[in-house]
Each structure stands twice: as structure tokens, then as C-alpha cells.
């Protein structure tokens, strides 16, 4: 097959295309991380086809208009968190919810909801696809993950981000992870609003991941901690997420 090697310039312009919509462009954020630069340099030596696959992962998921919003959006998996702490948080309208960011970061820190709401936000209307065979179009607004990673100073040793959730499903903590291509994708946000309202409990209040190129199970709800890691081999069963551990779902839940 084709061994054509594209000039690096061409590959980077593909990345820049995907980042154009953000105040902090996805491209700036991406080039700040040495491991991403290393991946791009390595991609220089790959074939046309594997380069194309990487560029495609930077492409935006389709966005829709308000007229396309689904009249009902099913809630799936956990629809609340069965702990006294979480009940307290709902009574306080999540004023004391903290998002911890740690692991391989220069400045481990906690963000309050107030801080997150004050950061620049991105809004998008996208289609959610669950492997159980349903889809729904919803409007999401939230903090670009790239901004949070920038504030925390992601280490060059980081390769994946693990999202720890407050809920358990069948007695096991829900968690998910994504790689840095998805982490810095311009449509990857920690959403705190859905369809123009504060995020409902059933859909992951106060904070859930939207990672629009990936299948529903990757969109972690009730997120209270992000951990940057080199590998997810030591986390729970080592397959990178709850469903990957429990049912052998594919790690890269792409569409
Ligand atoms: N914390 C947590 N996140 C989760 C789940 C869950 O059970 N717990 N279910 C996943 C699955 S399989 C899907 S399809 C979506 C459902 O999101 P929704 O409830 O907003 O429709 O959340 C995903 N994220
Ligand atoms: Mo799902």
C-alpha cells in the first residue's frame, strides 16, 4: 500500500482545523504537551493511512441546531448517586462540589463549581450514541478540558486521563479514561449545563464529560476527580474504564 509520507506542515494544518473554534485553540494546547509533540513527530514517519487516522481523530463531531434537539433524552446507567455526601451536595446545589485534578500534573488542585463556571465555556449540540442501541441529540455547555489541563500543568509523562466518578454501578466505582488526542479535542468539555438548564442529576450533575467523538459509555457522569497517568494498567481491572473492565467494551470507543 501507499508509503507516501506527508510533510509535517500538512499534518499540523489538519490539527489546526479542529482547534479553530476555541479561544485557546486546541492546537496551542496540543503543542504545549511534549508527549503530543512526540506523537506528532512519530506520526511523521507513519504511512499516509495511519496519519490520516490521526488527523481524522481531530475532526469535529457533527453539530446540530436547536431544532434538532431530541424531545426526550434518556438517562442511562446510574441516574443518581446513592451516598449521603451526594445528597448533601444536591441540597447545597453543588456549591461545595470539588473537581480534583492530580496525578501527573505540575500543580495538583481542586476546582470549585464557581471557578469552573467563571472560566470560558463552550456550547455544542451533538448526538449521543449508546452501544445499547439508542441515540439522542442534546445541547451541552461546559469548561473545555484543555483549559483545566493547562491550569494544572499536564506533565510530559502523562498519556491518559482517568475520570473518577462519585457513583457505583452494581457495587463498582464508575470510571473512564481517554487519551490526550481526545483530551485536547476542541469539543471535549466538562459539561455543567444540558439543554440550557443546569445539568440534571440523572445526567451526571454537577459535572460530566462530553467527548463527542466517542461512544456514550466514555462520557463519565458525576466526575469529581481527574487523574493524569502514563498507563491505566494499575487502575481497577486495568482496561481503562468501567465497561471495558466489566463487559470487555473496546477501549477506544470511537464512532
Ligand atoms: N458515572 C457514570 N457515568 C456514566 C454512566 C454511569 O452509569 N455512571 N453510564 C454511561 C453510559 S453507558 C451512557 S450511554 C451515558 C448516559 O448518559 P445520560 O444518562 O446523560 O444519557 O453515560 C455514561 N456515563
Ligand atoms: Mo451507554
PDB file of C-alpha atoms and ligand atoms in Angstrom:
ATOM      1  CA  UNK A   1       0.000   0.000   0.000  1.00  0.00           C
ATOM      2  CA  UNK A   2       0.929   3.628  -0.116  1.00  0.00           C
ATOM      3  CA  UNK A   3       4.089   4.548   1.758  1.00  0.00           C
ATOM      4  CA  UNK A   4       3.630   8.192   0.873  1.00  0.00           C
ATOM      5  CA  UNK A   5       4.867  10.371   3.711  1.00  0.00           C
ATOM      6  CA  UNK A   6       3.083  13.665   4.132  1.00  0.00           C
ATOM      7  CA  UNK A   7       5.105  16.727   5.024  1.00  0.00           C
ATOM      8  CA  UNK A   8       4.673  17.657   8.691  1.00  0.00           C
ATOM      9  CA  UNK A   9       3.173  21.017   7.744  1.00  0.00           C
ATOM     10  CA  UNK A  10       0.210  19.285   6.134  1.00  0.00           C
ATOM     11  CA  UNK A  11      -0.415  17.155   9.223  1.00  0.00           C
ATOM     12  CA  UNK A  12      -0.310  20.151  11.568  1.00  0.00           C
ATOM     13  CA  UNK A  13      -2.737  22.103   9.418  1.00  0.00           C
ATOM     14  CA  UNK A  14      -5.143  19.202   9.862  1.00  0.00           C
ATOM     15  CA  UNK A  15      -4.820  19.609  13.626  1.00  0.00           C
ATOM     16  CA  UNK A  16      -5.259  23.373  13.464  1.00  0.00           C
ATOM     17  CA  UNK A  17      -8.528  22.930  11.588  1.00  0.00           C
ATOM     18  CA  UNK A  18     -10.029  21.093  14.537  1.00  0.00           C
ATOM     19  CA  UNK A  19      -8.820  23.677  17.041  1.00  0.00           C
ATOM     20  CA  UNK A  20     -10.062  26.791  15.290  1.00  0.00           C
ATOM     21  CA  UNK A  21     -13.230  27.233  17.349  1.00  0.00           C
ATOM     22  CA  UNK A  22     -11.718  27.628  20.804  1.00  0.00           C
ATOM     23  CA  UNK A  23     -10.419  30.768  22.470  1.00  0.00           C
ATOM     24  CA  UNK A  24      -7.426  28.726  23.494  1.00  0.00           C
ATOM     25  CA  UNK A  25      -7.136  26.780  20.279  1.00  0.00           C
ATOM     26  CA  UNK A  26      -6.825  23.035  20.546  1.00  0.00           C
ATOM     27  CA  UNK A  27      -3.659  23.411  18.532  1.00  0.00           C
ATOM     28  CA  UNK A  28      -1.898  25.655  21.064  1.00  0.00           C
ATOM     29  CA  UNK A  29      -2.901  23.367  23.864  1.00  0.00           C
ATOM     30  CA  UNK A  30      -1.702  20.354  21.974  1.00  0.00           C
ATOM     31  CA  UNK A  31       1.722  21.671  21.101  1.00  0.00           C
ATOM     32  CA  UNK A  32       2.357  22.524  24.741  1.00  0.00           C
ATOM     33  CA  UNK A  33       2.445  18.879  25.704  1.00  0.00           C
ATOM     34  CA  UNK A  34       5.702  17.164  24.894  1.00  0.00           C
ATOM     35  CA  UNK A  35       4.156  13.738  24.605  1.00  0.00           C
ATOM     36  CA  UNK A  36       1.746  15.023  21.991  1.00  0.00           C
ATOM     37  CA  UNK A  37       4.648  16.604  20.108  1.00  0.00           C
ATOM     38  CA  UNK A  38       6.452  13.277  20.324  1.00  0.00           C
ATOM     39  CA  UNK A  39       3.369  11.541  18.916  1.00  0.00           C
ATOM     40  CA  UNK A  40       3.202  14.021  16.038  1.00  0.00           C
ATOM     41  CA  UNK A  41       6.902  13.579  15.293  1.00  0.00           C
ATOM     42  CA  UNK A  42       6.434   9.841  15.345  1.00  0.00           C
ATOM     43  CA  UNK A  43       3.458  10.258  13.029  1.00  0.00           C
ATOM     44  CA  UNK A  44       5.841  11.948  10.567  1.00  0.00           C
ATOM     45  CA  UNK A  45       7.317   8.534   9.987  1.00  0.00           C
ATOM     46  CA  UNK A  46       3.993   6.736   9.625  1.00  0.00           C
ATOM     47  CA  UNK A  47       2.254   5.885   6.393  1.00  0.00           C
ATOM     48  CA  UNK A  48      -0.343   8.056   4.762  1.00  0.00           C
ATOM     49  CA  UNK A  49      -3.119   5.852   6.151  1.00  0.00           C
ATOM     50  CA  UNK A  50      -2.100   5.971   9.781  1.00  0.00           C
ATOM     51  CA  UNK A  51      -1.517   9.720   9.540  1.00  0.00           C
ATOM     52  CA  UNK A  52      -4.953  10.094   8.061  1.00  0.00           C
ATOM     53  CA  UNK A  53      -6.408   8.189  11.034  1.00  0.00           C
ATOM     54  CA  UNK A  54      -4.738  10.576  13.492  1.00  0.00           C
ATOM     55  CA  UNK A  55      -5.903  13.651  11.599  1.00  0.00           C
ATOM     56  CA  UNK A  56      -9.437  12.250  11.478  1.00  0.00           C
ATOM     57  CA  UNK A  57      -9.433  11.924  15.259  1.00  0.00           C
ATOM     58  CA  UNK A  58      -9.001  15.723  15.405  1.00  0.00           C
ATOM     59  CA  UNK A  59     -12.044  16.303  13.201  1.00  0.00           C
ATOM     60  CA  UNK A  60     -15.124  17.713  14.866  1.00  0.00           C
ATOM     61  CA  UNK A  61     -18.192  15.631  15.600  1.00  0.00           C
ATOM     62  CA  UNK A  62     -21.262  16.876  13.746  1.00  0.00           C
ATOM     63  CA  UNK A  63     -23.052  19.741  15.476  1.00  0.00           C
ATOM     64  CA  UNK A  64     -26.789  20.299  15.167  1.00  0.00           C
ATOM     65  CA  UNK A  65     -29.229  23.169  15.641  1.00  0.00           C
ATOM     66  CA  UNK A  66     -31.746  23.743  18.419  1.00  0.00           C
ATOM     67  CA  UNK A  67     -34.491  22.473  16.119  1.00  0.00           C
ATOM     68  CA  UNK A  68     -32.778  19.064  16.147  1.00  0.00           C
ATOM     69  CA  UNK A  69     -32.832  18.644  19.952  1.00  0.00           C
ATOM     70  CA  UNK A  70     -34.437  15.359  20.989  1.00  0.00           C
ATOM     71  CA  UNK A  71     -37.732  15.935  22.805  1.00  0.00           C
ATOM     72  CA  UNK A  72     -36.595  13.432  25.424  1.00  0.00           C
ATOM     73  CA  UNK A  73     -33.051  12.432  26.253  1.00  0.00           C
ATOM     74  CA  UNK A  74     -32.860   9.117  28.039  1.00  0.00           C
ATOM     75  CA  UNK A  75     -30.761   8.865  31.219  1.00  0.00           C
ATOM     76  CA  UNK A  76     -28.707   5.689  31.302  1.00  0.00           C
ATOM     77  CA  UNK A  77     -26.597   3.720  33.783  1.00  0.00           C
ATOM     78  CA  UNK A  78     -26.537   5.499  37.129  1.00  0.00           C
ATOM     79  CA  UNK A  79     -29.218   8.162  37.346  1.00  0.00           C
ATOM     80  CA  UNK A  80     -28.154   9.396  40.783  1.00  0.00           C
ATOM     81  CA  UNK A  81     -25.512   8.759  43.406  1.00  0.00           C
ATOM     82  CA  UNK A  82     -26.599   6.800  46.434  1.00  0.00           C
ATOM     83  CA  UNK A  83     -24.418   8.403  49.130  1.00  0.00           C
ATOM     84  CA  UNK A  84     -25.194  10.823  51.966  1.00  0.00           C
ATOM     85  CA  UNK A  85     -22.415  13.115  50.669  1.00  0.00           C
ATOM     86  CA  UNK A  86     -24.069  13.371  47.276  1.00  0.00           C
ATOM     87  CA  UNK A  87     -27.499  14.011  48.811  1.00  0.00           C
ATOM     88  CA  UNK A  88     -25.874  16.839  50.790  1.00  0.00           C
ATOM     89  CA  UNK A  89     -24.347  18.219  47.562  1.00  0.00           C
ATOM     90  CA  UNK A  90     -27.748  18.232  45.850  1.00  0.00           C
ATOM     91  CA  UNK A  91     -29.244  20.133  48.829  1.00  0.00           C
ATOM     92  CA  UNK A  92     -26.403  22.675  48.541  1.00  0.00           C
ATOM     93  CA  UNK A  93     -26.977  22.906  44.769  1.00  0.00           C
ATOM     94  CA  UNK A  94     -23.395  21.636  44.349  1.00  0.00           C
ATOM     95  CA  UNK A  95     -21.917  24.871  45.767  1.00  0.00           C
ATOM     96  CA  UNK A  96     -19.291  22.773  47.603  1.00  0.00           C
ATOM     97  CA  UNK A  97     -18.565  20.207  44.865  1.00  0.00           C
ATOM     98  CA  UNK A  98     -14.857  19.996  44.107  1.00  0.00           C
ATOM     99  CA  UNK A  99     -13.182  18.711  40.971  1.00  0.00           C
ATOM    100  CA  UNK A 100      -9.750  17.423  41.978  1.00  0.00           C
ATOM    101  CA  UNK A 101      -7.072  17.317  39.299  1.00  0.00           C
ATOM    102  CA  UNK A 102      -3.988  15.295  40.157  1.00  0.00           C
ATOM    103  CA  UNK A 103      -1.578  12.583  39.147  1.00  0.00           C
ATOM    104  CA  UNK A 104       0.997  13.654  36.554  1.00  0.00           C
ATOM    105  CA  UNK A 105       0.404  17.404  36.768  1.00  0.00           C
ATOM    106  CA  UNK A 106       2.697  20.214  37.938  1.00  0.00           C
ATOM    107  CA  UNK A 107       0.003  21.853  40.096  1.00  0.00           C
ATOM    108  CA  UNK A 108      -2.435  19.352  41.608  1.00  0.00           C
ATOM    109  CA  UNK A 109      -5.513  21.348  42.544  1.00  0.00           C
ATOM    110  CA  UNK A 110      -9.233  21.464  43.185  1.00  0.00           C
ATOM    111  CA  UNK A 111     -11.699  23.497  41.181  1.00  0.00           C
ATOM    112  CA  UNK A 112     -14.977  24.611  42.743  1.00  0.00           C
ATOM    113  CA  UNK A 113     -18.072  24.760  40.559  1.00  0.00           C
ATOM    114  CA  UNK A 114     -17.932  28.525  40.948  1.00  0.00           C
ATOM    115  CA  UNK A 115     -14.416  28.598  39.490  1.00  0.00           C
ATOM    116  CA  UNK A 116     -15.388  26.312  36.606  1.00  0.00           C
ATOM    117  CA  UNK A 117     -18.456  28.418  35.809  1.00  0.00           C
ATOM    118  CA  UNK A 118     -16.266  31.507  35.625  1.00  0.00           C
ATOM    119  CA  UNK A 119     -13.912  30.000  33.057  1.00  0.00           C
ATOM    120  CA  UNK A 120     -14.548  30.382  29.305  1.00  0.00           C
ATOM    121  CA  UNK A 121     -17.212  27.884  28.218  1.00  0.00           C
ATOM    122  CA  UNK A 122     -18.012  26.038  25.034  1.00  0.00           C
ATOM    123  CA  UNK A 123     -21.504  25.071  23.903  1.00  0.00           C
ATOM    124  CA  UNK A 124     -22.363  22.358  21.398  1.00  0.00           C
ATOM    125  CA  UNK A 125     -25.391  20.440  20.176  1.00  0.00           C
ATOM    126  CA  UNK A 126     -24.349  16.874  19.444  1.00  0.00           C
ATOM    127  CA  UNK A 127     -25.690  13.361  19.131  1.00  0.00           C
ATOM    128  CA  UNK A 128     -25.032  10.904  21.944  1.00  0.00           C
ATOM    129  CA  UNK A 129     -24.778   7.274  20.827  1.00  0.00           C
ATOM    130  CA  UNK A 130     -25.106   4.476  23.369  1.00  0.00           C
ATOM    131  CA  UNK A 131     -23.978   0.971  22.463  1.00  0.00           C
ATOM    132  CA  UNK A 132     -27.245  -0.308  23.900  1.00  0.00           C
ATOM    133  CA  UNK A 133     -28.857   0.988  20.727  1.00  0.00           C
ATOM    134  CA  UNK A 134     -30.251   4.457  21.321  1.00  0.00           C
ATOM    135  CA  UNK A 135     -29.163   7.957  20.370  1.00  0.00           C
ATOM    136  CA  UNK A 136     -30.266  11.427  21.402  1.00  0.00           C
ATOM    137  CA  UNK A 137     -29.349  14.979  20.444  1.00  0.00           C
ATOM    138  CA  UNK A 138     -28.622  17.349  23.319  1.00  0.00           C
ATOM    139  CA  UNK A 139     -27.108  20.740  23.948  1.00  0.00           C
ATOM    140  CA  UNK A 140     -24.121  20.816  26.259  1.00  0.00           C
ATOM    141  CA  UNK A 141     -22.264  23.706  27.804  1.00  0.00           C
ATOM    142  CA  UNK A 142     -19.151  23.402  29.898  1.00  0.00           C
ATOM    143  CA  UNK A 143     -15.490  24.066  30.502  1.00  0.00           C
ATOM    144  CA  UNK A 144     -13.065  22.930  27.797  1.00  0.00           C
ATOM    145  CA  UNK A 145     -10.927  20.189  29.320  1.00  0.00           C
ATOM    146  CA  UNK A 146      -7.873  21.790  27.648  1.00  0.00           C
ATOM    147  CA  UNK A 147      -8.260  24.848  29.914  1.00  0.00           C
ATOM    148  CA  UNK A 148      -8.325  22.690  33.046  1.00  0.00           C
ATOM    149  CA  UNK A 149      -5.263  20.745  31.906  1.00  0.00           C
ATOM    150  CA  UNK A 150      -3.457  23.977  31.128  1.00  0.00           C
ATOM    151  CA  UNK A 151      -4.216  25.335  34.601  1.00  0.00           C
ATOM    152  CA  UNK A 152      -2.935  22.136  36.215  1.00  0.00           C
ATOM    153  CA  UNK A 153       0.162  21.915  34.010  1.00  0.00           C
ATOM    154  CA  UNK A 154      -0.036  18.462  32.477  1.00  0.00           C
ATOM    155  CA  UNK A 155       3.284  16.615  32.720  1.00  0.00           C
ATOM    156  CA  UNK A 156       5.047  15.388  29.593  1.00  0.00           C
ATOM    157  CA  UNK A 157       4.833  11.875  31.103  1.00  0.00           C
ATOM    158  CA  UNK A 158       1.026  11.922  31.012  1.00  0.00           C
ATOM    159  CA  UNK A 159      -0.564   9.752  28.325  1.00  0.00           C
ATOM    160  CA  UNK A 160      -4.126   9.237  29.587  1.00  0.00           C
ATOM    161  CA  UNK A 161      -6.632  10.981  31.816  1.00  0.00           C
ATOM    162  CA  UNK A 162      -8.741   8.956  34.213  1.00  0.00           C
ATOM    163  CA  UNK A 163     -12.137  10.361  35.209  1.00  0.00           C
ATOM    164  CA  UNK A 164     -13.255   9.188  38.636  1.00  0.00           C
ATOM    165  CA  UNK A 165     -16.989   9.363  39.309  1.00  0.00           C
ATOM    166  CA  UNK A 166     -18.963   9.630  42.540  1.00  0.00           C
ATOM    167  CA  UNK A 167     -21.331   6.750  41.710  1.00  0.00           C
ATOM    168  CA  UNK A 168     -21.070   2.991  41.755  1.00  0.00           C
ATOM    169  CA  UNK A 169     -22.812   0.667  39.311  1.00  0.00           C
ATOM    170  CA  UNK A 170     -23.506  -2.852  40.587  1.00  0.00           C
ATOM    171  CA  UNK A 171     -21.233  -2.072  43.528  1.00  0.00           C
ATOM    172  CA  UNK A 172     -18.202  -0.975  41.497  1.00  0.00           C
ATOM    173  CA  UNK A 173     -16.986   2.617  41.133  1.00  0.00           C
ATOM    174  CA  UNK A 174     -17.657   4.050  37.674  1.00  0.00           C
ATOM    175  CA  UNK A 175     -14.609   5.481  35.935  1.00  0.00           C
ATOM    176  CA  UNK A 176     -13.410   6.084  32.417  1.00  0.00           C
ATOM    177  CA  UNK A 177     -10.248   7.228  30.668  1.00  0.00           C
ATOM    178  CA  UNK A 178      -9.295   8.901  27.403  1.00  0.00           C
ATOM    179  CA  UNK A 179      -6.021   9.591  25.619  1.00  0.00           C
ATOM    180  CA  UNK A 180      -4.552  13.037  25.012  1.00  0.00           C
ATOM    181  CA  UNK A 181      -5.848  13.338  21.442  1.00  0.00           C
ATOM    182  CA  UNK A 182      -9.381  13.170  22.828  1.00  0.00           C
ATOM    183  CA  UNK A 183      -8.453  15.204  25.927  1.00  0.00           C
ATOM    184  CA  UNK A 184      -7.349  18.189  23.818  1.00  0.00           C
ATOM    185  CA  UNK A 185     -10.071  17.787  21.192  1.00  0.00           C
ATOM    186  CA  UNK A 186     -11.904  21.143  20.954  1.00  0.00           C
ATOM    187  CA  UNK A 187     -15.307  19.552  21.674  1.00  0.00           C
ATOM    188  CA  UNK A 188     -14.105  17.790  24.828  1.00  0.00           C
ATOM    189  CA  UNK A 189     -15.694  19.632  27.729  1.00  0.00           C
ATOM    190  CA  UNK A 190     -16.702  19.075  31.321  1.00  0.00           C
ATOM    191  CA  UNK A 191     -20.354  19.939  30.908  1.00  0.00           C
ATOM    192  CA  UNK A 192     -22.296  21.619  33.693  1.00  0.00           C
ATOM    193  CA  UNK A 193     -25.339  22.515  31.584  1.00  0.00           C
ATOM    194  CA  UNK A 194     -27.685  20.496  29.364  1.00  0.00           C
ATOM    195  CA  UNK A 195     -30.380  21.897  27.062  1.00  0.00           C
ATOM    196  CA  UNK A 196     -29.992  25.344  28.621  1.00  0.00           C
ATOM    197  CA  UNK A 197     -30.500  24.191  32.245  1.00  0.00           C
ATOM    198  CA  UNK A 198     -28.007  23.312  34.945  1.00  0.00           C
ATOM    199  CA  UNK A 199     -27.056  19.656  34.404  1.00  0.00           C
ATOM    200  CA  UNK A 200     -29.781  17.424  35.896  1.00  0.00           C
ATOM    201  CA  UNK A 201     -28.867  14.774  38.481  1.00  0.00           C
ATOM    202  CA  UNK A 202     -29.938  11.974  36.121  1.00  0.00           C
ATOM    203  CA  UNK A 203     -27.434  13.188  33.516  1.00  0.00           C
ATOM    204  CA  UNK A 204     -24.454  13.491  35.880  1.00  0.00           C
ATOM    205  CA  UNK A 205     -24.770  16.666  37.963  1.00  0.00           C
ATOM    206  CA  UNK A 206     -22.844  18.740  38.570  1.00  0.00           C
ATOM    207  CA  UNK A 207     -20.170  17.754  36.049  1.00  0.00           C
ATOM    208  CA  UNK A 208     -19.957  15.204  33.265  1.00  0.00           C
ATOM    209  CA  UNK A 209     -17.521  14.582  30.465  1.00  0.00           C
ATOM    210  CA  UNK A 210     -18.576  15.199  26.856  1.00  0.00           C
ATOM    211  CA  UNK A 211     -16.083  13.640  24.490  1.00  0.00           C
ATOM    212  CA  UNK A 212     -18.084  13.901  21.321  1.00  0.00           C
ATOM    213  CA  UNK A 213     -16.166  11.575  19.013  1.00  0.00           C
ATOM    214  CA  UNK A 214     -16.617   8.665  21.427  1.00  0.00           C
ATOM    215  CA  UNK A 215     -19.465   6.365  22.403  1.00  0.00           C
ATOM    216  CA  UNK A 216     -21.798   7.031  25.341  1.00  0.00           C
ATOM    217  CA  UNK A 217     -20.020   4.958  27.989  1.00  0.00           C
ATOM    218  CA  UNK A 218     -16.936   7.199  27.703  1.00  0.00           C
ATOM    219  CA  UNK A 219     -18.968  10.260  28.809  1.00  0.00           C
ATOM    220  CA  UNK A 220     -18.350   9.930  32.553  1.00  0.00           C
ATOM    221  CA  UNK A 221     -21.036  11.480  34.775  1.00  0.00           C
ATOM    222  CA  UNK A 222     -20.670  12.736  38.407  1.00  0.00           C
ATOM    223  CA  UNK A 223     -16.958  13.481  37.827  1.00  0.00           C
ATOM    224  CA  UNK A 224     -15.120  14.503  40.998  1.00  0.00           C
ATOM    225  CA  UNK A 225     -11.500  13.697  40.160  1.00  0.00           C
ATOM    226  CA  UNK A 226      -9.273  13.670  37.094  1.00  0.00           C
ATOM    227  CA  UNK A 227      -6.023  11.751  37.328  1.00  0.00           C
ATOM    228  CA  UNK A 228      -3.288  12.084  34.701  1.00  0.00           C
ATOM    229  CA  UNK A 229      -1.414   8.813  34.248  1.00  0.00           C
ATOM    230  CA  UNK A 230       1.166   7.168  31.995  1.00  0.00           C
ATOM    231  CA  UNK A 231      -0.817   3.954  31.893  1.00  0.00           C
ATOM    232  CA  UNK A 232      -4.171   2.736  33.201  1.00  0.00           C
ATOM    233  CA  UNK A 233      -2.852  -0.799  33.753  1.00  0.00           C
ATOM    234  CA  UNK A 234      -2.918  -0.376  37.563  1.00  0.00           C
ATOM    235  CA  UNK A 235      -6.369   1.222  37.755  1.00  0.00           C
ATOM    236  CA  UNK A 236      -9.197  -1.141  38.789  1.00  0.00           C
ATOM    237  CA  UNK A 237      -9.090  -4.091  36.356  1.00  0.00           C
ATOM    238  CA  UNK A 238      -6.637  -2.288  34.084  1.00  0.00           C
ATOM    239  CA  UNK A 239      -8.767  -1.949  30.955  1.00  0.00           C
ATOM    240  CA  UNK A 240      -9.286   1.805  31.152  1.00  0.00           C
ATOM    241  CA  UNK A 241     -12.930   2.041  32.177  1.00  0.00           C
ATOM    242  CA  UNK A 242     -15.872   0.501  33.979  1.00  0.00           C
ATOM    243  CA  UNK A 243     -17.469  -1.121  30.920  1.00  0.00           C
ATOM    244  CA  UNK A 244     -14.099  -2.097  29.474  1.00  0.00           C
ATOM    245  CA  UNK A 245     -13.441  -3.956  32.766  1.00  0.00           C
ATOM    246  CA  UNK A 246     -16.910  -5.423  33.238  1.00  0.00           C
ATOM    247  CA  UNK A 247     -18.039  -6.283  29.717  1.00  0.00           C
ATOM    248  CA  UNK A 248     -14.939  -6.044  27.560  1.00  0.00           C
ATOM    249  CA  UNK A 249     -16.112  -2.948  25.688  1.00  0.00           C
ATOM    250  CA  UNK A 250     -13.485  -1.588  23.359  1.00  0.00           C
ATOM    251  CA  UNK A 251     -11.065   0.890  24.942  1.00  0.00           C
ATOM    252  CA  UNK A 252     -11.186   3.330  22.097  1.00  0.00           C
ATOM    253  CA  UNK A 253     -14.969   3.751  21.906  1.00  0.00           C
ATOM    254  CA  UNK A 254     -14.829   5.714  18.669  1.00  0.00           C
ATOM    255  CA  UNK A 255     -17.603   6.094  16.142  1.00  0.00           C
TER     256      UNK A 255
HETATM  257  N1  LIG B   1     -20.663   7.917  36.330  1.00  0.00           N
HETATM  258  C1  LIG B   1     -21.290   7.305  35.312  1.00  0.00           C
HETATM  259  N2  LIG B   1     -21.100   7.759  34.073  1.00  0.00           N
HETATM  260  C2  LIG B   1     -21.738   7.165  33.029  1.00  0.00           C
HETATM  261  C3  LIG B   1     -22.573   6.035  33.200  1.00  0.00           C
HETATM  262  C4  LIG B   1     -22.757   5.589  34.535  1.00  0.00           C
HETATM  263  O1  LIG B   1     -23.512   4.622  34.811  1.00  0.00           O
HETATM  264  N3  LIG B   1     -22.110   6.242  35.569  1.00  0.00           N
HETATM  265  N4  LIG B   1     -23.169   5.439  32.096  1.00  0.00           N
HETATM  266  C5  LIG B   1     -22.567   5.714  30.781  1.00  0.00           C
HETATM  267  C6  LIG B   1     -23.380   5.325  29.630  1.00  0.00           C
HETATM  268  S1  LIG B   1     -23.354   3.696  29.150  1.00  0.00           S
HETATM  269  C7  LIG B   1     -24.050   6.242  28.882  1.00  0.00           C
HETATM  270  S2  LIG B   1     -24.880   5.835  27.457  1.00  0.00           S
HETATM  271  C8  LIG B   1     -24.124   7.649  29.314  1.00  0.00           C
HETATM  272  C9  LIG B   1     -25.572   8.052  29.552  1.00  0.00           C
HETATM  273  O2  LIG B   1     -25.639   9.426  29.760  1.00  0.00           O
HETATM  274  P1  LIG B   1     -27.056  10.054  30.062  1.00  0.00           P
HETATM  275  O3  LIG B   1     -27.560   9.463  31.350  1.00  0.00           O
HETATM  276  O4  LIG B   1     -26.853  11.517  30.127  1.00  0.00           O
HETATM  277  O5  LIG B   1     -27.958   9.650  28.922  1.00  0.00           O
HETATM  278  O6  LIG B   1     -23.397   7.911  30.497  1.00  0.00           O
HETATM  279  C10 LIG B   1     -22.210   7.176  30.636  1.00  0.00           C
HETATM  280  N5  LIG B   1     -21.513   7.679  31.791  1.00  0.00           N
HETATM  281 MO1  LIG B   2     -24.239   3.681  27.069  1.00  0.00          MO
END
